[in-house]
Coordinates of C-alpha atoms in Angstrom, one line a residue:
T7 CA 0.0 0.1 0.1
I8 CA 1.1 3.6 -0.3
G9 CA 0.6 5.9 2.2
K10 CA -0.1 10.1 2.3
G11 CA 3.8 11.0 1.6
G12 CA 4.4 8.6 -1.2
E13 CA 5.5 5.5 1.0
A14 CA 5.5 2.3 0.5
T15 CA 4.2 0.2 3.0
V16 CA 5.0 -3.6 2.4
V17 CA 2.5 -6.5 4.5
V18 CA 3.4 -9.9 3.9
D19 CA 2.1 -13.4 6.0
F20 CA 4.4 -15.7 6.6
I21 CA 2.7 -19.6 8.1
F22 CA 5.0 -21.9 9.8
E23 CA 3.5 -25.8 10.8
T24 CA 6.6 -27.3 13.1
N25 CA 6.3 -30.9 14.8
L26 CA 10.1 -30.6 16.3
Q27 CA 11.2 -34.3 17.6
M28 CA 15.0 -33.3 18.3
N29 CA 16.2 -33.3 22.1
N30 CA 17.2 -30.5 24.0
H31 CA 16.7 -28.2 20.1
E32 CA 14.4 -24.3 19.1
W33 CA 13.4 -23.8 16.1
I34 CA 13.2 -19.7 15.3
V35 CA 12.8 -17.8 12.4
R36 CA 15.5 -14.6 11.7
F37 CA 12.8 -11.2 10.1
T38 CA 16.0 -8.3 9.4
S39 CA 16.0 -5.5 7.3
D40 CA 19.5 -4.0 7.1
N41 CA 18.4 -0.5 7.3
I42 CA 16.8 -0.3 10.1
A43 CA 19.0 1.9 12.9
N44 CA 17.2 -0.3 15.7
D45 CA 20.7 0.8 18.6
G46 CA 19.6 -2.7 19.9
V47 CA 16.3 -1.0 21.1
F48 CA 12.6 -3.2 20.7
H49 CA 9.6 -3.5 21.4
T50 CA 6.6 -5.8 22.4
D51 CA 3.6 -5.7 24.4
L52 CA 1.1 -6.6 27.5
N53 CA -1.4 -8.1 26.5
G54 CA -1.8 -6.5 23.5
F55 CA -2.9 -3.7 25.6
N56 CA -0.1 -1.3 26.8
F57 CA 4.2 -1.7 25.5
D58 CA 7.3 -3.1 27.0
T59 CA 10.7 -2.3 25.4
H60 CA 14.0 -3.6 25.4
K61 CA 17.4 -3.1 25.4
F62 CA 19.6 -5.9 24.6
R63 CA 22.6 -6.0 26.5
Q64 CA 25.7 -7.3 25.5
D65 CA 26.9 -8.3 29.0
M66 CA 24.0 -10.7 29.6
P67 CA 23.4 -13.5 28.2
I68 CA 21.3 -14.7 25.5
Q69 CA 18.9 -16.4 28.0
S70 CA 18.2 -12.6 29.7
Q71 CA 17.1 -11.1 26.0
V72 CA 14.6 -12.9 25.7
F73 CA 10.8 -11.8 26.1
P74 CA 7.5 -12.7 26.2
M75 CA 5.4 -11.8 23.3
P76 CA 1.5 -12.3 23.6
T77 CA 1.5 -11.0 20.3
L78 CA 3.1 -7.8 18.6
A79 CA 7.1 -7.4 18.2
S80 CA 8.6 -4.0 16.6
V81 CA 12.1 -2.7 15.6
E82 CA 12.8 1.0 14.6
D83 CA 14.3 3.6 14.3
Y84 CA 13.1 7.0 12.5
N85 CA 12.8 6.6 8.7
T86 CA 11.3 2.5 9.0
R87 CA 9.6 0.7 11.7
M88 CA 9.8 -3.5 11.2
T89 CA 6.3 -5.8 13.6
V90 CA 5.7 -9.2 13.7
L91 CA 2.2 -9.9 14.6
S92 CA 1.2 -13.4 16.0
E93 CA -1.9 -15.0 16.1
H94 CA -0.7 -17.1 20.1
A95 CA 1.7 -16.0 22.8
Q96 CA 6.1 -16.3 21.8
G97 CA 9.4 -15.4 22.7
T98 CA 10.5 -13.2 21.2
A99 CA 14.3 -11.0 21.6
S100 CA 16.5 -8.6 18.7
L101 CA 20.5 -9.9 19.2
E102 CA 21.8 -8.7 16.0
K103 CA 21.1 -5.3 13.7
G104 CA 17.3 -4.3 12.9
S105 CA 15.8 -7.6 13.3
I106 CA 13.3 -10.0 15.2
D107 CA 13.1 -13.3 16.5
I108 CA 10.6 -15.0 16.7
W109 CA 10.8 -19.0 18.9
L110 CA 8.1 -21.3 17.0
D111 CA 9.0 -23.9 19.6
R112 CA 11.2 -26.1 21.4
R113 CA 12.2 -29.5 23.2
L114 CA 14.6 -30.5 25.6
S115 CA 15.4 -33.4 27.3
Q116 CA 16.4 -32.1 30.9
D117 CA 15.3 -29.4 33.5
D118 CA 16.1 -25.4 32.1
N119 CA 15.8 -24.9 37.0
R120 CA 12.7 -22.6 36.4
G121 CA 10.7 -24.7 37.8
L122 CA 8.6 -27.2 35.6
G123 CA 10.9 -30.1 37.7
Q124 CA 11.5 -32.4 33.7
G125 CA 12.0 -32.0 30.7
V126 CA 9.9 -30.6 27.6
Q127 CA 8.9 -33.7 25.6
D128 CA 5.7 -33.4 24.6
N129 CA 5.7 -31.0 21.6
V130 CA 3.2 -31.9 18.7
P131 CA 2.7 -30.3 15.1
T132 CA 2.0 -26.7 15.5
R133 CA 0.8 -23.9 13.3
T134 CA 2.0 -20.5 13.4
R135 CA 0.3 -17.9 11.3
L136 CA 3.0 -14.2 11.3
R137 CA 1.9 -10.7 9.6
L138 CA 5.3 -8.7 8.9
L139 CA 5.0 -4.9 8.9
L140 CA 7.4 -3.1 6.9
E141 CA 5.9 1.0 7.0
P142 CA 7.2 4.2 7.5
S143 CA 8.5 4.9 11.3
P144 CA 6.1 7.5 12.4
L145 CA 9.0 8.7 14.9
S146 CA 8.9 12.9 15.2
A147 CA 13.2 13.2 14.2
T148 CA 14.0 16.0 12.6
Q149 CA 14.8 16.1 9.2
S150 CA 18.6 17.2 9.7
D151 CA 18.6 14.5 11.8
K152 CA 17.1 12.3 9.7
K153 CA 19.9 13.2 6.2
K154 CA 22.8 12.5 8.8
G155 CA 21.1 9.0 9.8
K156 CA 21.4 10.2 12.8
N157 CA 19.6 8.6 15.9
Q158 CA 18.3 10.3 18.6
D159 CA 17.3 7.5 21.8
L160 CA 15.8 5.3 20.9
F161 CA 15.6 3.7 24.2
L162 CA 13.7 6.9 25.3
E163 CA 10.5 7.3 22.6
E164 CA 7.1 6.2 23.3
F165 CA 6.2 3.2 21.1
R166 CA 3.0 3.8 19.8
I167 CA 1.6 1.1 16.8
T168 CA -0.3 3.2 13.9
Q169 CA -3.7 2.5 13.0
L170 CA -2.5 0.1 9.3
C171 CA -1.1 -1.8 12.3
K172 CA -3.9 -2.0 14.3
D173 CA -6.4 -2.8 12.0
M174 CA -3.9 -5.6 11.5
W175 CA -3.6 -7.2 14.9
E176 CA -7.2 -7.1 15.0
E177 CA -8.0 -9.0 12.0
L178 CA -5.7 -11.6 13.1
N179 CA -6.7 -11.7 16.8
H180 CA -10.0 -11.6 16.2
P181 CA -11.5 -12.6 12.5
L182 CA -14.6 -12.9 11.5
E183 CA -16.5 -16.2 12.1
M184 CA -19.2 -17.6 9.9
F185 CA -22.3 -18.5 10.5
R186 CA -24.6 -20.3 9.0
V187 CA -28.1 -18.9 8.5
T188 CA -30.9 -20.5 6.3
G189 CA -34.6 -19.4 6.4
W190 CA -34.1 -16.4 8.0
E191 CA -36.9 -14.5 5.6
D192 CA -40.8 -16.5 7.0
E193 CA -42.8 -16.8 5.1
S194 CA -45.2 -14.2 6.7
K195 CA -42.6 -11.7 5.6
Q196 CA -42.4 -12.8 2.5
Q197 CA -46.4 -12.1 1.3
Q198 CA -46.3 -9.6 2.7
Q199 CA -43.2 -8.3 0.1
Q200 CA -45.4 -11.2 -2.7
T201 CA -48.9 -8.8 -1.8
R202 CA -46.8 -5.9 -2.5
V203 CA -45.2 -5.6 -5.4
R204 CA -48.7 -7.0 -6.8
K205 CA -50.1 -3.9 -5.2
E206 CA -47.4 -2.0 -7.1
D207 CA -48.6 -3.5 -9.9
E208 CA -51.9 -3.2 -10.3
A209 CA -51.8 1.0 -9.2
G210 CA -49.6 0.9 -12.4
L211 CA -46.6 1.4 -10.4
N212 CA -43.6 -0.2 -12.9
E213 CA -44.8 1.7 -16.0
G214 CA -41.9 0.7 -18.6
E215 CA -40.8 -2.1 -17.5
Y216 CA -41.2 -5.3 -19.7
D217 CA -41.2 -9.1 -19.6
I218 CA -37.3 -10.4 -20.2
L219 CA -39.4 -13.8 -22.4
P220 CA -42.5 -14.4 -23.6
G221 CA -44.3 -17.2 -21.9
D222 CA -43.5 -19.1 -19.5
F223 CA -39.9 -18.9 -18.8
G224 CA -39.7 -20.9 -15.6
E225 CA -37.3 -21.2 -13.1
V226 CA -33.6 -22.9 -13.5
K227 CA -33.6 -23.8 -9.1
L228 CA -30.2 -25.9 -8.3
D229 CA -29.4 -26.3 -4.4
D230 CA -31.5 -24.2 -2.0
S231 CA -28.5 -24.3 0.3
V232 CA -26.6 -21.5 -0.8
S233 CA -26.5 -18.8 2.2
T234 CA -27.6 -15.3 2.2
N235 CA -25.9 -13.7 4.2
N236 CA -23.0 -13.7 2.0
K237 CA -23.6 -9.6 1.7
R238 CA -24.2 -8.5 5.0
Q239 CA -20.8 -10.3 6.1
E240 CA -19.2 -8.2 2.8
D241 CA -20.8 -3.7 4.5
M242 CA -17.3 -3.7 7.1
A243 CA -15.2 -5.3 3.6
S244 CA -13.5 -1.0 3.3
T245 CA -10.0 -1.0 3.3
T246 CA -7.4 -2.8 1.3
L247 CA -7.4 -5.3 4.4
Q248 CA -10.3 -5.4 4.2
Q249 CA -10.7 -6.0 1.1
S250 CA -8.1 -9.3 1.9
Q251 CA -11.1 -10.4 3.6
R252 CA -13.3 -9.9 1.6
V253 CA -11.5 -12.4 -0.8
V254 CA -11.4 -15.1 2.4
V255 CA -14.9 -14.8 3.4
S256 CA -16.8 -14.6 0.1
R257 CA -14.1 -17.2 -1.9
R258 CA -16.3 -20.6 -1.6
A259 CA -13.6 -24.2 -2.8
D260 CA -14.5 -24.5 -6.5
S261 CA -15.6 -28.7 -4.7
E262 CA -17.9 -26.9 -3.5
I263 CA -18.8 -25.2 -6.6
E264 CA -18.7 -28.0 -8.6
K265 CA -21.5 -30.3 -7.3
E266 CA -24.0 -27.6 -8.0
V267 CA -22.8 -26.6 -11.4
G268 CA -20.5 -29.4 -12.9
P269 CA -16.6 -28.5 -14.1
K270 CA -15.1 -25.7 -13.9
P271 CA -15.0 -23.7 -17.0
L272 CA -11.7 -22.9 -18.9
V273 CA -13.0 -18.9 -19.0
P274 CA -10.3 -16.5 -20.3
F275 CA -9.9 -12.1 -19.3
V276 CA -10.0 -10.1 -21.8
Y277 CA -9.2 -6.4 -20.8
M278 CA -9.2 -4.4 -23.8
V279 CA -6.9 -1.2 -22.8
Y280 CA -6.1 2.3 -24.0
K281 CA -4.0 4.5 -23.1
R282 CA -5.4 5.0 -19.1
V283 CA -2.8 2.6 -17.1
D284 CA -4.5 3.9 -13.7
Y285 CA -7.7 2.9 -13.7
F286 CA -6.5 0.2 -15.8
K287 CA -4.6 -0.9 -12.0
K288 CA -7.1 -0.1 -10.7
A289 CA -8.9 -3.6 -12.6
M290 CA -6.4 -5.4 -11.6
H291 CA -6.1 -4.6 -8.1
T292 CA -9.4 -5.8 -7.8
L293 CA -8.4 -9.2 -10.0
I294 CA -5.9 -10.0 -8.0
Y295 CA -8.3 -9.7 -4.9
S296 CA -10.7 -11.7 -6.9
D297 CA -11.3 -15.0 -6.8
F298 CA -9.4 -16.2 -10.9
D299 CA -7.6 -18.3 -10.3
R300 CA -4.8 -16.9 -12.1
D301 CA -1.7 -19.7 -11.9
T302 CA -4.0 -21.8 -15.2
T303 CA -6.6 -19.2 -16.4
P304 CA -5.0 -16.8 -19.0
L305 CA -5.4 -13.5 -18.6
I306 CA -5.5 -12.2 -22.2
V307 CA -4.7 -7.1 -22.1
S308 CA -5.1 -6.1 -25.2
I309 CA -3.6 -2.8 -26.2
D310 CA -4.7 0.2 -28.8
G311 CA -1.4 -0.1 -29.7
S312 CA 2.6 0.1 -28.7
V313 CA 1.1 2.8 -25.7
P314 CA 5.3 3.4 -23.9
E315 CA 2.6 3.7 -20.5
M316 CA -0.2 0.9 -20.8
K317 CA 3.1 -2.2 -22.5
K318 CA 5.3 -1.7 -19.3
Y319 CA 2.7 -1.5 -17.1
V320 CA 1.3 -4.4 -18.3
E321 CA 4.7 -6.7 -18.3
S322 CA 4.8 -5.9 -15.4
L323 CA 1.8 -7.6 -14.5
K324 CA 3.8 -11.2 -15.9
T325 CA 4.4 -11.7 -12.0
E326 CA 1.0 -11.9 -10.6
F327 CA 0.3 -13.5 -13.3
P328 CA 2.6 -16.1 -15.1
K329 CA -0.8 -17.3 -17.8
L330 CA -0.4 -13.4 -19.0
I331 CA -0.5 -12.9 -22.8
V332 CA -0.2 -8.9 -24.3
L333 CA -2.0 -8.3 -27.6
V334 CA -0.9 -4.9 -29.2
H335 CA -3.5 -3.9 -31.9
P336 CA -1.1 -3.6 -35.4
Y337 CA -3.9 -1.6 -37.3
S338 CA -4.2 1.5 -33.9
C339 CA -4.7 5.3 -34.3
Y340 CA -1.9 5.3 -32.4
D341 CA 0.3 3.8 -34.2
H342 CA -0.8 5.2 -37.9
P343 CA -1.3 8.9 -36.3
D344 CA -0.9 10.8 -40.5
T345 CA -2.6 7.0 -42.2
F346 CA -5.1 5.4 -42.5
P347 CA -6.8 4.1 -39.6
G348 CA -5.4 7.5 -38.0
N349 CA -5.4 11.0 -39.1
D350 CA -5.7 10.6 -43.1
E351 CA -6.8 13.5 -43.9
S352 CA -6.9 13.0 -48.3
L353 CA -10.2 10.5 -46.6
N354 CA -12.2 13.5 -46.3
K355 CA -11.8 14.1 -50.0
N356 CA -14.9 13.8 -52.5
Y357 CA -16.8 11.4 -49.3
G358 CA -20.2 12.7 -48.2
G359 CA -19.5 12.5 -44.7
D360 CA -21.5 9.6 -42.7
K361 CA -25.9 9.5 -42.6
Y362 CA -25.3 12.9 -40.9
G363 CA -23.2 14.3 -42.8
N364 CA -19.7 14.6 -41.1
P365 CA -16.4 15.2 -42.2
R366 CA -14.4 11.5 -41.0
E367 CA -12.9 11.6 -38.0
Y368 CA -10.6 9.4 -36.7
Q369 CA -10.4 9.1 -33.2
V370 CA -14.7 8.4 -33.5
T371 CA -13.6 4.9 -35.1
C372 CA -10.3 3.2 -33.5
A373 CA -11.9 1.2 -30.7
K374 CA -14.6 0.1 -33.2
H375 CA -11.6 -1.2 -35.2
H376 CA -10.1 -2.5 -32.6
F377 CA -12.1 -4.7 -30.9
A378 CA -13.7 -6.4 -34.7
W379 CA -9.0 -7.0 -34.1
M380 CA -9.5 -8.7 -31.1
I381 CA -12.3 -10.6 -30.9
K382 CA -11.0 -12.6 -34.3
T383 CA -7.3 -12.7 -32.6
V384 CA -8.7 -14.3 -29.1
F385 CA -11.0 -16.8 -30.6
T386 CA -9.3 -17.2 -34.0
D387 CA -5.4 -17.5 -33.9
L388 CA -4.0 -17.7 -29.9
N389 CA -3.2 -21.5 -29.2
E390 CA -3.1 -21.1 -26.0
V391 CA -7.0 -20.4 -25.2
K392 CA -7.6 -22.9 -28.2
D393 CA -10.1 -25.7 -25.7
A394 CA -11.2 -22.3 -24.3
D395 CA -15.1 -22.2 -22.7
G396 CA -15.9 -18.6 -23.7
F397 CA -15.0 -14.6 -22.6
L398 CA -14.9 -12.6 -20.3
F399 CA -15.0 -9.4 -23.1
M400 CA -14.1 -5.8 -20.5
E401 CA -12.6 -2.6 -20.6
E402 CA -10.0 -0.9 -18.7
D403 CA -11.7 1.0 -16.3
Y404 CA -13.8 -2.0 -15.0
I405 CA -13.2 -3.2 -11.4
V406 CA -14.3 -6.6 -10.6
A407 CA -16.2 -8.7 -7.8
P408 CA -14.5 -11.2 -5.6
T409 CA -16.5 -13.9 -7.2
V410 CA -16.6 -12.9 -10.8
Y411 CA -15.3 -16.1 -11.6
E412 CA -18.8 -17.9 -10.1
T413 CA -20.6 -15.9 -11.3
V414 CA -18.3 -16.9 -14.3
W415 CA -19.4 -20.4 -13.9
T416 CA -22.5 -20.1 -12.9
G417 CA -24.2 -18.2 -15.7
L418 CA -22.8 -20.6 -18.8
Y419 CA -23.7 -23.3 -16.3
L420 CA -27.1 -21.9 -16.5
L421 CA -27.7 -20.7 -20.2
R422 CA -26.9 -25.0 -21.1
K423 CA -29.7 -25.1 -19.6
L424 CA -31.9 -21.9 -21.3
A425 CA -30.4 -23.7 -24.4
K426 CA -32.2 -26.7 -23.8
K427 CA -35.8 -25.3 -23.4
G428 CA -35.3 -23.6 -26.3
H429 CA -34.3 -20.3 -25.0
E430 CA -30.6 -18.5 -26.8
L431 CA -29.2 -15.8 -25.2
F432 CA -26.1 -13.9 -26.3
G433 CA -24.7 -14.7 -23.6
V434 CA -23.1 -14.2 -19.5
G435 CA -23.4 -10.3 -18.7
M436 CA -22.3 -9.4 -15.9
D437 CA -23.3 -5.5 -15.1
P438 CA -27.1 -5.1 -14.6
T439 CA -26.4 -1.0 -14.4
R440 CA -24.7 -1.8 -18.1
G441 CA -21.7 0.0 -17.3
G442 CA -24.1 3.2 -15.2
M443 CA -26.3 3.9 -17.7
E444 CA -28.9 2.5 -15.8
N445 CA -30.7 1.9 -12.7
P446 CA -31.8 -1.0 -12.9
N447 CA -34.9 -1.9 -9.6
F448 CA -34.3 -5.5 -8.3
D449 CA -35.5 -4.2 -4.7
L450 CA -38.8 -6.4 -5.5
F451 CA -36.6 -8.9 -6.8
D452 CA -34.7 -11.9 -4.6
K453 CA -31.5 -11.0 -4.5
E454 CA -30.0 -13.3 -5.2
G455 CA -30.8 -14.3 -8.5
W456 CA -29.5 -14.6 -12.4
Y457 CA -31.7 -12.9 -15.3
P458 CA -32.5 -12.1 -18.7
A459 CA -32.3 -8.6 -19.7
H460 CA -31.9 -6.8 -22.7
F461 CA -27.7 -6.0 -24.2
S462 CA -26.6 -2.4 -24.8
S463 CA -23.4 -2.8 -23.7
G464 CA -20.9 -3.2 -20.7
P465 CA -18.7 -6.5 -20.2
M466 CA -19.9 -10.2 -21.1
V467 CA -18.9 -13.7 -21.8
L468 CA -18.9 -15.2 -24.8
T469 CA -19.0 -18.1 -26.8
R470 CA -17.8 -18.8 -29.8
P471 CA -20.8 -20.7 -31.2
I472 CA -22.0 -17.0 -30.7
Y473 CA -18.5 -15.9 -32.0
Q474 CA -19.4 -17.6 -35.1
K475 CA -23.0 -15.9 -35.7
F476 CA -21.1 -13.3 -35.1
I477 CA -18.8 -13.6 -38.2
A478 CA -21.1 -14.7 -40.0
N479 CA -23.1 -12.0 -40.6
A480 CA -20.0 -9.4 -40.3
D481 CA -21.3 -6.7 -43.1
E482 CA -23.9 -5.7 -40.4
F483 CA -20.9 -4.8 -38.4
C484 CA -19.1 -3.3 -40.3
K485 CA -21.2 -1.6 -42.2
F486 CA -23.8 0.0 -39.9
D487 CA -22.6 3.6 -38.8
D488 CA -22.1 3.6 -35.4
Y489 CA -18.7 4.2 -34.5
N490 CA -19.4 2.6 -30.6
W491 CA -19.0 -1.5 -31.4
D492 CA -21.4 -2.4 -28.5
W493 CA -24.1 -0.4 -30.5
S494 CA -22.9 -1.8 -33.2
V495 CA -23.5 -5.4 -31.5
V496 CA -26.6 -4.2 -30.1
H497 CA -27.8 -3.4 -33.7
M498 CA -27.1 -6.6 -35.6
M499 CA -29.3 -8.5 -32.2
D500 CA -32.6 -6.1 -33.1
K501 CA -32.1 -7.1 -36.9
K502 CA -32.0 -10.6 -35.6
L503 CA -29.0 -11.7 -36.0
L504 CA -27.8 -12.4 -32.6
P505 CA -29.7 -13.6 -29.5
G506 CA -30.6 -10.4 -28.0
R507 CA -30.7 -11.3 -24.1
V508 CA -27.6 -11.7 -21.3
L509 CA -28.1 -13.6 -18.3
Q510 CA -27.0 -11.3 -15.7
P511 CA -26.5 -11.7 -11.2
S512 CA -28.9 -10.0 -9.6
E513 CA -25.5 -8.2 -8.2
A514 CA -22.8 -6.4 -10.8
Q515 CA -20.0 -8.0 -10.9
T516 CA -18.0 -5.7 -12.7
V517 CA -18.1 -2.3 -11.7
H518 CA -17.7 0.8 -14.3
I519 CA -15.5 3.0 -13.0
G520 CA -14.3 5.5 -15.4
T521 CA -16.4 7.7 -18.2
E522 CA -13.5 10.1 -19.5
G523 CA -10.9 9.4 -22.0
G524 CA -12.1 6.5 -22.6
M525 CA -12.4 4.8 -25.3
H526 CA -15.8 6.1 -25.3
D527 CA -15.4 9.5 -24.1
H528 CA -18.9 11.0 -23.4
G529 CA -20.2 14.7 -22.7
A530 CA -20.9 15.1 -19.2
G531 CA -24.3 14.1 -17.7
F532 CA -24.6 10.8 -19.6
W533 CA -23.7 8.6 -17.4
I534 CA -26.1 8.5 -14.0
P535 CA -24.2 8.9 -10.8
F536 CA -25.3 6.1 -9.0
S537 CA -22.4 6.0 -7.0
E538 CA -19.7 9.3 -6.1
N539 CA -17.0 6.9 -5.8
P540 CA -18.0 2.4 -7.4
T541 CA -14.7 1.5 -5.4
E542 CA -16.2 -1.8 -5.3
A543 CA -18.2 -5.1 -6.0
N544 CA -19.7 -7.0 -3.9
P545 CA -19.8 -10.7 -4.3
F546 CA -23.1 -13.7 -5.2
H547 CA -23.9 -16.6 -5.3
G548 CA -26.6 -17.0 -6.3
K549 CA -28.2 -20.2 -8.8
K550 CA -31.7 -19.6 -10.3
I551 CA -33.4 -17.6 -12.5
F552 CA -36.2 -16.1 -11.8
N553 CA -39.3 -14.7 -14.2
K554 CA -39.6 -10.6 -13.2
K555 CA -39.5 -7.3 -14.6
I556 CA -36.4 -5.5 -14.4
Y557 CA -36.5 -1.3 -14.8
R558 CA -35.1 0.1 -17.9
Y559 CA -34.9 3.3 -19.8
T560 CA -37.0 4.2 -23.2
G561 CA -37.3 6.9 -25.4
D562 CA -34.2 8.0 -27.9
F563 CA -31.7 7.0 -26.3
W564 CA -32.5 3.6 -26.5
N565 CA -33.7 3.9 -30.9
I566 CA -30.4 2.9 -32.4
A567 CA -31.6 2.6 -35.5
K568 CA -30.5 4.8 -37.8
G569 CA -27.2 4.6 -35.5
F570 CA -25.3 7.5 -34.1
G571 CA -22.9 7.9 -37.1
G572 CA -18.6 8.3 -37.2
W573 CA -18.1 5.0 -39.2
G574 CA -19.7 5.8 -42.7
H575 CA -15.8 6.1 -44.5
P576 CA -16.7 2.6 -46.7
Q577 CA -12.4 2.8 -45.8
D578 CA -13.0 1.8 -42.1
Q579 CA -16.1 -0.4 -43.4
E580 CA -14.0 -2.5 -45.7
H581 CA -10.8 -2.7 -43.7
C582 CA -13.0 -3.5 -40.7
L583 CA -14.6 -6.8 -43.3
K584 CA -10.5 -7.6 -44.0
V585 CA -10.3 -8.1 -40.3
L586 CA -13.3 -10.6 -39.4
G587 CA -12.0 -12.8 -42.6
K588 CA -14.6 -11.7 -45.4
S589 CA -12.6 -9.3 -47.2
S590 CA -10.5 -9.4 -49.6
K591 CA -9.1 -5.7 -50.0
S592 CA -6.4 -4.3 -48.4
W593 CA -6.0 -0.5 -46.6
L594 CA -2.8 -0.3 -45.1

């Protein structure tokens, strides 16, 4: 984490499993920071309330330098502090500069003259969890002292833990206890809710709603034993530490999910990125803390050109994502600034403009060119993902929920169930707000449910059969005069060339955090501000589909029959077809 002053704070958990069986041995672990000049001074806590300060003495034996450590030991100078937290009491010492020693186990064959009257040979397998914090020191040394590396008398300084250390201590020694609750909503409460929905329908309060599917959709129902109190458990999450707690609380074992929805599918996540590194860093931070299996599932990042800052950051992700695949769009406007598809001024000569009379503006065409190349490359040109069951596509400014992969897994399973009932859907939608353009009224519905809804925008999981339909009808995508790739897809749905609905969870599993400067740079007021700072997405474990009604906006905003323009030039259209393998012409 990064402090207000830009200082880095490092937090690492260590777990030691010991079973000492050798007589007259002691096992310790030593943490050392060579940069900390603690002058032999170190601190321990007193039953987790107050603190003791100790100083190493050369004239005393080692056994006199070891002190009880109920939960904490720390060394520091005026620049850096190193603290070790434990979930149970142990012995500790600081025998060398900048070091903390923690006793893990010991075994004696004789009495140690400390009152026991016998040796210590009742060792059993022991698990020790230690949390290391390396953070800026809160001590108030002068700037000149810091620069000179000169310490005042550290032994006289009062030791106080930081707020971060306190939060870590609380989580380690008072972990969240989970209790499974079923049947907490009694029958009378459910009847009251059903009555309220019926009265609102009769009063016409739900005007503007629409039925998701015609006729009796029915209900796809799995095991009712899934707990529905996860959201309440997650409301306490706000800091980085608490976010890591959210992962532990929200994650479910693959074996448990597999019992409910079948074998785990392989669904690589595909990010379409450009210049906004800060947004993408936030997106990757939430992906790291999610249930996305980084060791087995590919992460594909498609960059719209050789953007140095973005390429550098994406390459750095290889340490966190060993299955990372980096793509660079070869036909980007960024890499061809003065020629097609960039700002080729000759293209506006003898060009009558799009359907609104506008000349070709290369800036608005870039994203659609990128999407066309990316989807073709991912589905047909990458051997590493040829066996993938589908792909989750999203842009650089979407963060994900802790349960995003479980949601993808469940969604694909439910799509197969619906297909057997004769309902073909476009894919799995991950954001019921559609990137911040809608505010679905889920208050009347099951918070752990799935609902079919019309697709318009936002992250979605696509399968190969849907991609084949997309390619077969690429003319409608490439020749439709709309610079938006997503609305061009909706146009294909309006033409009945693609299924028009997606299956989406009632809890958004992706949250849109960027509205300006991206691949879709809309003016102020276009996006609906549901939250001033949408910083997190809640977990979701729903396993049922309900045929309910969901509020949607109506009016000209949804009338895209004419398109928004910006894509009327034949060169853009033919290049799109060429990239998708539907034309032999080449403009580059």
